[in-house]
Tab-separated table of C-alpha atoms in Angstrom:
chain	number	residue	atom	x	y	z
A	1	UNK	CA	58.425	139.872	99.323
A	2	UNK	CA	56.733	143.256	99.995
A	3	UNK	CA	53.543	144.758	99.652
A	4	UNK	CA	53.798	148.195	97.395
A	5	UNK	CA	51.664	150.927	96.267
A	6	UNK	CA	52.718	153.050	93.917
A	7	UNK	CA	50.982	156.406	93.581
A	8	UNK	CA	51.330	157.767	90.085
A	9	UNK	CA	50.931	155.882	87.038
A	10	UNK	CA	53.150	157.895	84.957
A	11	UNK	CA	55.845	157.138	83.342
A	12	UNK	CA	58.316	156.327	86.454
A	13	UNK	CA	55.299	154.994	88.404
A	14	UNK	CA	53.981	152.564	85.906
A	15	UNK	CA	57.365	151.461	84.999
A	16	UNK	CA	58.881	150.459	89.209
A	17	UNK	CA	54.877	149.038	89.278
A	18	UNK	CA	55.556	146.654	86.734
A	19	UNK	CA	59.011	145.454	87.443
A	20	UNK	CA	58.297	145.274	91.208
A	21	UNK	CA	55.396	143.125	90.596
A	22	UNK	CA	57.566	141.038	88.253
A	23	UNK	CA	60.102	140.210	91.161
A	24	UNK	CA	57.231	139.063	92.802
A	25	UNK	CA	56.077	142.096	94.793
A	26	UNK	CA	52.206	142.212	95.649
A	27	UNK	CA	52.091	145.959	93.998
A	28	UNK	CA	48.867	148.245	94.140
A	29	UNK	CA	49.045	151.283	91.288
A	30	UNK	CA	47.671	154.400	92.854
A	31	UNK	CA	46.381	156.828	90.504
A	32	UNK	CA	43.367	159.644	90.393
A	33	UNK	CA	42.755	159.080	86.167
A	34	UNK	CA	40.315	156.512	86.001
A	35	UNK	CA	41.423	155.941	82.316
A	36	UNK	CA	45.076	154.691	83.496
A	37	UNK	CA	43.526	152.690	86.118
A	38	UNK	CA	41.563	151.154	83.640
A	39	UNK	CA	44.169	150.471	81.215
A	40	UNK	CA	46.397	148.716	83.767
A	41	UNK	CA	43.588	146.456	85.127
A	42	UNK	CA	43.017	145.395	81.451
A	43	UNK	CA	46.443	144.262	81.454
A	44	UNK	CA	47.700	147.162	78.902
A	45	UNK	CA	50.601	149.711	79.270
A	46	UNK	CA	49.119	153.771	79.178
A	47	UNK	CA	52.623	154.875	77.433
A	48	UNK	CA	54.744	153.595	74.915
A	49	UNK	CA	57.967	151.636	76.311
A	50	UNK	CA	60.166	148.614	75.345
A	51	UNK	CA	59.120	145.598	76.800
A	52	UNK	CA	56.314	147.570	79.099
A	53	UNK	CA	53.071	145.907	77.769
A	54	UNK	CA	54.118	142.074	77.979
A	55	UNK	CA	55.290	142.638	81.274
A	56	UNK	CA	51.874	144.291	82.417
A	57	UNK	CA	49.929	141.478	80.802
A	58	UNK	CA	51.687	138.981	82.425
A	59	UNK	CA	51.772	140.678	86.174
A	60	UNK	CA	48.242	141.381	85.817
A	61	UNK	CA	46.914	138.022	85.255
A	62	UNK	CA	49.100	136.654	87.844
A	63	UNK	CA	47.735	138.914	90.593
A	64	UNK	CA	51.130	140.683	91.310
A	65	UNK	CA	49.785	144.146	89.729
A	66	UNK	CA	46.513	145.778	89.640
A	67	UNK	CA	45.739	149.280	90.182
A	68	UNK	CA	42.974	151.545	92.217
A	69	UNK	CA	41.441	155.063	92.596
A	70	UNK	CA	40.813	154.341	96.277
A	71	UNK	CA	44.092	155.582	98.045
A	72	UNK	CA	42.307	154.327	101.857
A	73	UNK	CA	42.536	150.646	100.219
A	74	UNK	CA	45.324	150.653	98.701
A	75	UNK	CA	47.512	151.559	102.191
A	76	UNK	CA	45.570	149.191	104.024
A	77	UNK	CA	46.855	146.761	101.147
A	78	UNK	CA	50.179	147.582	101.502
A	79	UNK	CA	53.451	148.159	103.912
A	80	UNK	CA	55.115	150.626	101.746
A	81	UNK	CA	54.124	153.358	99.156
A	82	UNK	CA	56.115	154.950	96.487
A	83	UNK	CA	55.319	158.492	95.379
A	84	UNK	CA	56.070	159.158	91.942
A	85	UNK	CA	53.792	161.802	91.060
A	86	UNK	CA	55.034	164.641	88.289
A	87	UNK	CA	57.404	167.791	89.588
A	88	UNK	CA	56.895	170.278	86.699
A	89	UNK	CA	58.572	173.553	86.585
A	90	UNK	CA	56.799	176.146	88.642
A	91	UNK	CA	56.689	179.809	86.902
A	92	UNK	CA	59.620	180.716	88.671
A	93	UNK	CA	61.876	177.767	87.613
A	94	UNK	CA	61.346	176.805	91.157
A	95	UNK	CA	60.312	172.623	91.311
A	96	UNK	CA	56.507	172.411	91.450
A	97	UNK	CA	55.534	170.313	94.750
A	98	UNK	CA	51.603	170.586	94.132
A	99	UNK	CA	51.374	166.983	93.334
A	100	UNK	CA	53.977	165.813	95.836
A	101	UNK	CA	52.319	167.313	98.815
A	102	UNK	CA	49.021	166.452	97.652
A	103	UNK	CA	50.151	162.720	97.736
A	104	UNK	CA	51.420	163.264	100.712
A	105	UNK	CA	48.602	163.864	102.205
A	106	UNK	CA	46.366	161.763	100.881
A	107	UNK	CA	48.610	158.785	102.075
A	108	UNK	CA	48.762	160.584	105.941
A	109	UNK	CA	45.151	160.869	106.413
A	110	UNK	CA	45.602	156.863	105.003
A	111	UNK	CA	48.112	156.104	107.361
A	112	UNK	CA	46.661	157.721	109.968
A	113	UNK	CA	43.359	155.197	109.934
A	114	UNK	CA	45.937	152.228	109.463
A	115	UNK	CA	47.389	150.777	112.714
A	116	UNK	CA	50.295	148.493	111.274
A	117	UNK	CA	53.473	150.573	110.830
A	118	UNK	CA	53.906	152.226	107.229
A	119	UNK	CA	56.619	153.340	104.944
A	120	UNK	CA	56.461	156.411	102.267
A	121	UNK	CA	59.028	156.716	99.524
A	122	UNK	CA	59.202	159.600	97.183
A	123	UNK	CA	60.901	159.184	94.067
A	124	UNK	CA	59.564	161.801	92.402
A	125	UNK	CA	62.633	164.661	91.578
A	126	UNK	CA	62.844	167.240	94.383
A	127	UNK	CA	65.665	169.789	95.306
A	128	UNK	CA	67.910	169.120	98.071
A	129	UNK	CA	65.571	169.967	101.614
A	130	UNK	CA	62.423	169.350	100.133
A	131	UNK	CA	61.814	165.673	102.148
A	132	UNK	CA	62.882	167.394	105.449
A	133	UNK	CA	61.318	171.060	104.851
A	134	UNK	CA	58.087	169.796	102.634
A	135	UNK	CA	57.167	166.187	102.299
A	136	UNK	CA	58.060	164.976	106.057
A	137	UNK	CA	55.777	167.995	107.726
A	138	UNK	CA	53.358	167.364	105.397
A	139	UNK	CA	52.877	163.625	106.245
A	140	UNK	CA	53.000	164.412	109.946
A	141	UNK	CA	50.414	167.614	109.601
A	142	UNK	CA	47.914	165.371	107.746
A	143	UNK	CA	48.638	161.977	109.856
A	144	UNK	CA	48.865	163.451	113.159
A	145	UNK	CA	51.788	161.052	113.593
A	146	UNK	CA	55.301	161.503	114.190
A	147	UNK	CA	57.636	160.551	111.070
A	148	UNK	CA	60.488	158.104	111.885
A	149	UNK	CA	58.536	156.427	115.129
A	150	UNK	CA	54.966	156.252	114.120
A	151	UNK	CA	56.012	155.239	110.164
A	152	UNK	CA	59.004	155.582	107.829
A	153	UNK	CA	60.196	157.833	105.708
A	154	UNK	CA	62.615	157.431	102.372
A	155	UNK	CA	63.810	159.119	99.333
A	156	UNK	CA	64.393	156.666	96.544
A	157	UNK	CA	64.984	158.651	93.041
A	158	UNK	CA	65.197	156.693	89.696
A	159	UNK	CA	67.799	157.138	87.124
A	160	UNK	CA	65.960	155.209	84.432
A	161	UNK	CA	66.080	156.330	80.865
A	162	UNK	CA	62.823	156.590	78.570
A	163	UNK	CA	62.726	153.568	75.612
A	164	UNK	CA	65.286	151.373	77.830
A	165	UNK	CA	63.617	152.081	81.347
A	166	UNK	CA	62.955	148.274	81.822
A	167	UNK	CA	66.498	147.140	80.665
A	168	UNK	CA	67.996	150.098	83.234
A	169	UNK	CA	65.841	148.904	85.759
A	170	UNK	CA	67.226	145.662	86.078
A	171	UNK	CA	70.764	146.579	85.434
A	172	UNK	CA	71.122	149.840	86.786
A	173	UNK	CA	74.247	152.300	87.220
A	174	UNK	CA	73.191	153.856	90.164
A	175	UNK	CA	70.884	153.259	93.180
A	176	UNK	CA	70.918	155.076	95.717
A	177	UNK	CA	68.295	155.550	98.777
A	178	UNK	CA	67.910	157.538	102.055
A	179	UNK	CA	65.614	156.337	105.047
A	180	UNK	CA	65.205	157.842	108.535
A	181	UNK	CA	64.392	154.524	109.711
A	182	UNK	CA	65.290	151.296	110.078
A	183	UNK	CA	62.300	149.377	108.533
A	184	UNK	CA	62.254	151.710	105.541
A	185	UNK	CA	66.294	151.445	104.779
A	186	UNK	CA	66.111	147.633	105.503
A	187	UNK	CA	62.685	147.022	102.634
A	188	UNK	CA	65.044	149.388	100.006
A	189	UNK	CA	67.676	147.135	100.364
A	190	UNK	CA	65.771	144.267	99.892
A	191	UNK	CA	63.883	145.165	97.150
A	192	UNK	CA	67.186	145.989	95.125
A	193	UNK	CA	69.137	142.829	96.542
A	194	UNK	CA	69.305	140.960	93.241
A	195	UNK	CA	70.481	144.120	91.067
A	196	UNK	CA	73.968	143.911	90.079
A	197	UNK	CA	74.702	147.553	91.430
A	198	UNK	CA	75.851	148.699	95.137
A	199	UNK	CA	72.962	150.358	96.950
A	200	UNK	CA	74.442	153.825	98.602
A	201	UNK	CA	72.102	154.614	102.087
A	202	UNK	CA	72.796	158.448	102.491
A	203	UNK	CA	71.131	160.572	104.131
A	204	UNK	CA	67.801	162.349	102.697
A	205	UNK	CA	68.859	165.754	101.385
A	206	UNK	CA	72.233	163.615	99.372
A	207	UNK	CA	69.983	161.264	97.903
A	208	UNK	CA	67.979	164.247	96.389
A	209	UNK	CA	70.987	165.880	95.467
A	210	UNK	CA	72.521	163.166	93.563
A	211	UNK	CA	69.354	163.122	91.286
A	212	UNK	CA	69.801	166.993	90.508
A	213	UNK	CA	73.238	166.682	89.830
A	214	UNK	CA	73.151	163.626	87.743
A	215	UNK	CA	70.354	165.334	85.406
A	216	UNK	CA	72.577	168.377	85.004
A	217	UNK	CA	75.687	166.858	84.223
A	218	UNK	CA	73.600	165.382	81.408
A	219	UNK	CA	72.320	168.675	80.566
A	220	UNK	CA	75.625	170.152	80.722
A	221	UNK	CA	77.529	167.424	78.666
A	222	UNK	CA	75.056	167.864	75.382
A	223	UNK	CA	75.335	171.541	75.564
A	224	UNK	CA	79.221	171.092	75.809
A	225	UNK	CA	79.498	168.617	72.896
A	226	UNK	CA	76.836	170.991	70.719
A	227	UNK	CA	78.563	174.132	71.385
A	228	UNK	CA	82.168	172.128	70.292
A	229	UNK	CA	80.641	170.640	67.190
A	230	UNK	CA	78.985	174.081	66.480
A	231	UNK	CA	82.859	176.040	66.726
A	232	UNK	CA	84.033	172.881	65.377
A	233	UNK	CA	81.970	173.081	61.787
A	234	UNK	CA	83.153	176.659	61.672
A	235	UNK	CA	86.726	176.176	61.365
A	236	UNK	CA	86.131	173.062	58.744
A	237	UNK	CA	86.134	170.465	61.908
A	238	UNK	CA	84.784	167.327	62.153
A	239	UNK	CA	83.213	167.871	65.622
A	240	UNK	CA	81.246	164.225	65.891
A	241	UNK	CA	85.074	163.470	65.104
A	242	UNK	CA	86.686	165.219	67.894
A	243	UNK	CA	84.035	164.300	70.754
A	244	UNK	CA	84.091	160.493	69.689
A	245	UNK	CA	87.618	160.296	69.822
A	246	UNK	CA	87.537	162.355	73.166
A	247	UNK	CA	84.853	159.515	74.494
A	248	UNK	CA	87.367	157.133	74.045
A	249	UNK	CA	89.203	158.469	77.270
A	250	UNK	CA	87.141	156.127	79.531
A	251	UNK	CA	89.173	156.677	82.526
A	252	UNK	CA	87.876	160.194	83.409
A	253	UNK	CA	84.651	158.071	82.870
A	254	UNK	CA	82.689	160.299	80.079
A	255	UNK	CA	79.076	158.574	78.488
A	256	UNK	CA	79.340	158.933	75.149
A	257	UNK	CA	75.738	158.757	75.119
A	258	UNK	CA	75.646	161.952	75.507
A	259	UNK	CA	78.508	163.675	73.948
A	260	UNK	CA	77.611	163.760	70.563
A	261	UNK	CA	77.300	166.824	68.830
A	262	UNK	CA	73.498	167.318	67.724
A	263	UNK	CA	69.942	168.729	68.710
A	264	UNK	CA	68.879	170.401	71.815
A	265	UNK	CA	67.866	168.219	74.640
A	266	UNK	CA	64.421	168.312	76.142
A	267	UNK	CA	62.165	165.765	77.667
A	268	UNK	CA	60.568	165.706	81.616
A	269	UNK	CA	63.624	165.964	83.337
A	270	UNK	CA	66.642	167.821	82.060
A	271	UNK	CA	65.283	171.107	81.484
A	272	UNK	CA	63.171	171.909	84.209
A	273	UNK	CA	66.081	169.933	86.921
A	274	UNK	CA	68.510	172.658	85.168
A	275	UNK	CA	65.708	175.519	85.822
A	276	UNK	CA	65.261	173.947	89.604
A	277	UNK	CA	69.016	173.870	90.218
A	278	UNK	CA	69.161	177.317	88.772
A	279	UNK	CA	66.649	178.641	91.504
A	280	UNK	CA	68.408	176.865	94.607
A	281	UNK	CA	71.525	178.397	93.988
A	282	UNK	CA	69.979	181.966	93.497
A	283	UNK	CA	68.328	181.171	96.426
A	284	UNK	CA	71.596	180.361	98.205
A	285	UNK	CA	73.090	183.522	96.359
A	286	UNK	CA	75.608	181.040	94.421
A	287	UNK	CA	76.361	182.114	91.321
A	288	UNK	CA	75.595	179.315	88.648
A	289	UNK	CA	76.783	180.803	85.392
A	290	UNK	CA	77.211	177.462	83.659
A	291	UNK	CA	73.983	176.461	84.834
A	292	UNK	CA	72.100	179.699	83.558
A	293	UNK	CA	74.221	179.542	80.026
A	294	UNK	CA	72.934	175.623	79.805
A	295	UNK	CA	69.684	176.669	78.663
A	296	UNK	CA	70.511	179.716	77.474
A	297	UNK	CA	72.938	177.562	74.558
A	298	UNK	CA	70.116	174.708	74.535
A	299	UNK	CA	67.518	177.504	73.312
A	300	UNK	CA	70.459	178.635	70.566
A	301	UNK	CA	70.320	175.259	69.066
A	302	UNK	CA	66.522	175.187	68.156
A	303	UNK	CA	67.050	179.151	66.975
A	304	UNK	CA	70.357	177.307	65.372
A	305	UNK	CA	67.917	174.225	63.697
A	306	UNK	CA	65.061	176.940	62.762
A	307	UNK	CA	67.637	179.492	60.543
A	308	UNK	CA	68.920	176.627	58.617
A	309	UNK	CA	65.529	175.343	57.841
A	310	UNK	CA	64.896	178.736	57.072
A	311	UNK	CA	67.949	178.847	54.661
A	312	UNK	CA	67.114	175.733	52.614
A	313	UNK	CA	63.949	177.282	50.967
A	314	UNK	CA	60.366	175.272	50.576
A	315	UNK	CA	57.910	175.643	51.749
A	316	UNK	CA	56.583	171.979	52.863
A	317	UNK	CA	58.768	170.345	55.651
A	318	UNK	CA	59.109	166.515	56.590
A	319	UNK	CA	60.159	165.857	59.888
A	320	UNK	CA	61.485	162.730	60.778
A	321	UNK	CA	60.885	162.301	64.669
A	322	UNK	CA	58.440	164.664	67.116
A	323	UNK	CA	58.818	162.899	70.506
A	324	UNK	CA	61.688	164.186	72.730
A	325	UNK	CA	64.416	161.085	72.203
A	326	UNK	CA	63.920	158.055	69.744
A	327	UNK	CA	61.675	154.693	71.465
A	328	UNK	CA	59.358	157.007	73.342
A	329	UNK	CA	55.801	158.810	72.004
A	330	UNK	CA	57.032	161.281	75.174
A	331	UNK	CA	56.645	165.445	74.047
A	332	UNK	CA	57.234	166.654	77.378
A	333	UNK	CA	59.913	169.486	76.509
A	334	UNK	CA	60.831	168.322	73.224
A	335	UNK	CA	63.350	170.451	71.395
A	336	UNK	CA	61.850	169.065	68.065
A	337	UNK	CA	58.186	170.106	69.286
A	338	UNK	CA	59.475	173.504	70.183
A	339	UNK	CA	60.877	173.722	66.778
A	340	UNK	CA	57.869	171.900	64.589
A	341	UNK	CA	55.659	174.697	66.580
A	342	UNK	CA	57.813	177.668	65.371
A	343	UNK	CA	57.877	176.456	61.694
A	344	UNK	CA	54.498	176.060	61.698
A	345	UNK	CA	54.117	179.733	63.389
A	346	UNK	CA	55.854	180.703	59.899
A	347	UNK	CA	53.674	179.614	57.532
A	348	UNK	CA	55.449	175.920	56.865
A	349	UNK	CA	53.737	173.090	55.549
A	350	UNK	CA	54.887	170.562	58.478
A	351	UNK	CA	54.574	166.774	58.311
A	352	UNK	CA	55.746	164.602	61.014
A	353	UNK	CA	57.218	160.892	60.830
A	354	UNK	CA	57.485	159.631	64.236
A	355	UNK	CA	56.141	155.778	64.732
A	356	UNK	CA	55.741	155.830	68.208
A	357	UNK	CA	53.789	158.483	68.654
A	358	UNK	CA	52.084	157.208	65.522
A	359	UNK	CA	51.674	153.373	67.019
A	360	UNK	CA	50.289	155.647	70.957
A	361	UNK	CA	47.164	157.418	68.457
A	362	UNK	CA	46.784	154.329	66.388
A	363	UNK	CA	46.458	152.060	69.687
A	364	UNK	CA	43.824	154.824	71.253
A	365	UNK	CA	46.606	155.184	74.178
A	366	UNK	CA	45.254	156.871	77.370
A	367	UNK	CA	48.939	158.934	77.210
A	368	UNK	CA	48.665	159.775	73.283
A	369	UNK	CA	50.088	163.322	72.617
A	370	UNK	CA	51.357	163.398	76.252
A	371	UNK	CA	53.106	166.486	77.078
A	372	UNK	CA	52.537	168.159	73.901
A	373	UNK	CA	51.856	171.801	75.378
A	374	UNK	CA	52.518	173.225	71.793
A	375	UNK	CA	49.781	174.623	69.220
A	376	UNK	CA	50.175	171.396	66.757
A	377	UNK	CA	47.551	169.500	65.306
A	378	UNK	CA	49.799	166.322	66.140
A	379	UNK	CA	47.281	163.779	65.311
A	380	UNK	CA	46.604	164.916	62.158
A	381	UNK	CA	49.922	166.152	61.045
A	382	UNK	CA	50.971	162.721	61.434
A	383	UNK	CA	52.592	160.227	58.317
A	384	UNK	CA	52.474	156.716	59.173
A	385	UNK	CA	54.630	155.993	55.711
A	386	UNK	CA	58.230	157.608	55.439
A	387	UNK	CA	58.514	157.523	51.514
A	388	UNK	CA	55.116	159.407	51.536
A	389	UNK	CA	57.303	161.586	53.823
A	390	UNK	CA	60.112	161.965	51.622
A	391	UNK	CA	58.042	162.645	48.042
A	392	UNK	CA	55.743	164.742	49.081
A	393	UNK	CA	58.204	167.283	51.174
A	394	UNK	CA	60.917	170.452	49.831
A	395	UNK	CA	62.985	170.057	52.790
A	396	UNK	CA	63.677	166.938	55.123
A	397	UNK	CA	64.400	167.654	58.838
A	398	UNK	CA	65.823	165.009	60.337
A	399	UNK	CA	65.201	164.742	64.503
A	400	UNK	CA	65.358	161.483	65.648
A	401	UNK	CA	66.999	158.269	64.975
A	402	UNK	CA	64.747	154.884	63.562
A	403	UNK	CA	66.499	152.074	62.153
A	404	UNK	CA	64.142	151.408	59.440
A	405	UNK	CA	64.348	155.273	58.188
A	406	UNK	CA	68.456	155.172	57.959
A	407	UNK	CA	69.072	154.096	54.713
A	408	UNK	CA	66.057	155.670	52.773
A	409	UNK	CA	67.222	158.919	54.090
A	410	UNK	CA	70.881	158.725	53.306
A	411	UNK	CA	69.724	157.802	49.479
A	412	UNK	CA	67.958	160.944	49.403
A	413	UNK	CA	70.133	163.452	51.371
A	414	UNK	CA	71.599	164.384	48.023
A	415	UNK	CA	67.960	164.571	46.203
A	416	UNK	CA	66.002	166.342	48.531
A	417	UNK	CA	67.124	169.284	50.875
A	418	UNK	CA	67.945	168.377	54.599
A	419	UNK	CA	68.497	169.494	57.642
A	420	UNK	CA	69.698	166.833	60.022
A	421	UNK	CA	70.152	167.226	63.486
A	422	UNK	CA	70.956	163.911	64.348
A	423	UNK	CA	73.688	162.388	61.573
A	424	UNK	CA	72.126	159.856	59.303
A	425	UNK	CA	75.376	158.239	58.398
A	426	UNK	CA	78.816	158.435	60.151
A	427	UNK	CA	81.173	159.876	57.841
A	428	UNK	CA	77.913	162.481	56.182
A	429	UNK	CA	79.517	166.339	56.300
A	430	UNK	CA	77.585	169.219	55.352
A	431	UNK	CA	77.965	170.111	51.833
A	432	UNK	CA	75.325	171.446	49.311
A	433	UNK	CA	71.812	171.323	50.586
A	434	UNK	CA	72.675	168.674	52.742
A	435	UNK	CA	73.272	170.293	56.601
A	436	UNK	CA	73.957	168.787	59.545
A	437	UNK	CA	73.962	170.929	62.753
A	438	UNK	CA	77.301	170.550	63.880
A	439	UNK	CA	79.218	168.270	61.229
């Protein structure tokens, strides 16, 4: 078994810390907030995700997971680190390295103290070149060492999907690594032995490519299926009609996931791995039309969503669902924040029903409200009962799917005005003041 640290007790970082430590890892979580340190070493989960908690609880007490503020300790603890620090847009679209290259060098100027060989993985989302032209110079500037001989190198990206991160994690579609070294490609391998996936060694700059060009095929697929159900609707199509029965072509291998017609997409890594993409082909001077018309069409459907609120009259709106996807309290680039902020920029009376962001205030989460970089009062625009939703609102917006808010919201789609964006029942068209987005 190895020895990990992982440096970043987000949402990727907390996440590979826990289920690393439950394979029986010794695992060290790195992190500068004392509050998530905190939280971790109490045996408690910073975020909301499936199955995250128990896990921490249990690792915790059994001495396979703890976590530090003292990078210097937490090397000499360890054989390998992961980096899985945040890569936000920079102003430019360009991928912000800040927090990368800061990591970096706070685990050289480790290393560099440490005589026992040492591994660094980043999995944190970089464009194709970074590792060779950023991170690697980086760790040898600060260390005074020479990358390859005097410790390893890797680039390890994730692929793990917010709400079933844990499940993905342990039955993955794709894992795929590069090393410049032997130790480092031989410890990746090992730690991913017992996952029922092949491991793909490739070199550095592939590795990071695949991650950029597996979060814009997702990017491109629910703008494709949107802009389909949206020219669908118009000629009296059923476009949730046509892409399912397209989805059923499995051999050209298409996720249905993400090929229904609907809302916008948003979240921490589509939109700003589209913007990244953008700026490394301009860069390159490649045109990337389909790339720039992405967002471009993604920003249509919120306008899209925000005229046919505007169209149903009211003045008070319920909306069902804040965070960016359904099973996460996550607002990082949510398409239904961007479009609760503009309604309340007009004057609306917004309520929001969403119980996981709900259940991350209620629980005094160290991550409640994370990545809400709107003007909303979240907190207090929050209803923790969806009937009190439904009675007290003129128009319904429907965002994101619970299980327990189906059938209460099909009963009144022909009572109360609605706007759904997500399809609260199969076969539901759009038809008096009921509207759904593409259907």
């Amino acid at each position: 078994m190895a020895k990990i640290s992982v440096f970043g007790i987000g949402y990727v970082g907390v996440v590979a810390a826990a289920c690393l430590a439950k394979d029986g890892h010794e695992v060290v979580a790195v992190d500068i907030d004392p509050a998530k340190v905190d939280t971790i070493n109490r045996g408690k989960t910073p975020i909301v995700e499936k199955g995250l908690e128990p896990l921490i609880e249990m690792t915790v007490a059994n001495g396979s997971l703890r976590a530090t503020l003292d990078i210097g300790e937490a090397i000499a603890a360890t054989d390998l680190s992961f980096v899985c620090v945040g890569t936000p847009s920079a102003p430019d679209g360009s991928v912000g390295l800040t927090y990368v290259v800061k990591a970096c060098e706070a685990i050289a100027a480790a290393i560099a103290r440490k005589k026992a060989y040492h591994s660094v993985v980043v999995r944190s989302t970089i464009v194709p070149g970074t590792m060779d032209k950023v991170c690697i110079p980086a760790l040898e500037a600060a260390s005074g060492l020479i990358a390859g001989k005097d410790f390893g190198v890797g680039y390890y990206p994730e692929f793990l999907r917010e709400s079933t991160a844990i499940e993905d994690y342990y039955d993955p579609g794709l894992i795929v690594f590069g090393a410049i070294d032997e130790t480092t490609d031989k410890i990746l391998h090992e730690i991913n032995a017992g996952l029922p996936c092949v491991c793909h060694s490739v070199p550095l700059a592939t590795a990071e490519m695949i991650k950029y060009t597996s979060n814009s095929w997702r990017a491109v697929k629910v703008t494709f299926a949107n802009e389909i159900g949206n020219i669908a609707k118009a000629c009296g199509v059923d476009g949730q009609q046509v892409m399912k029965i397209l989805c059923s072509d499995l051999k050209v291998n298409i996720s249905p996931y993400f090929m229904r017609p609907g809302f916008a997409f948003g979240g921490s890594c589509l939109p700003k791995d589209v913007r990244a993409l953008r700026h490394l082909a301009k860069e390159a001077h490649v045109e990337s039309a389909l790339l720039d018309a992405v967002l471009e069409a993604n920003e249509a459907q919120i306008d899209r969503a925000e005229t046919m609120v505007s169209q149903m009259g009211g003045q008070t709106i319920g909306m069902v669902g804040i965070s960016f996807k359904t099973g996460t309290d996550d607002l990082r680039e949510s398409p239904l924040a961007s479009l609760a902020s503009r309604l309340i920029a007009k004057g609306y009376d917004l309520k929001i029903y969403d119980p996981f962001v709900q259940q991350a205030y209620a629980e005094g989460m160290s991550g409640a409200g994370r990545g809400n970089d709107t003007s909303i009062d979240l907190k207090n625009r929050l209803v923790g009962e969806l009937d009190d939703l439904i009675d007290s609102s003129d128009v319904i917006l429907v965002g994101n799917h619970y299980a327990e808010a189906m059938q209460a919201l099909d009963q009144s789609s022909d009572k109360v005005p609605m706007v759904d964006l997500l399809r609260i029942r199969p076969d539901i068209r759009s038809s008096g003041t009921y509207q759904g987005i593409c259907w």
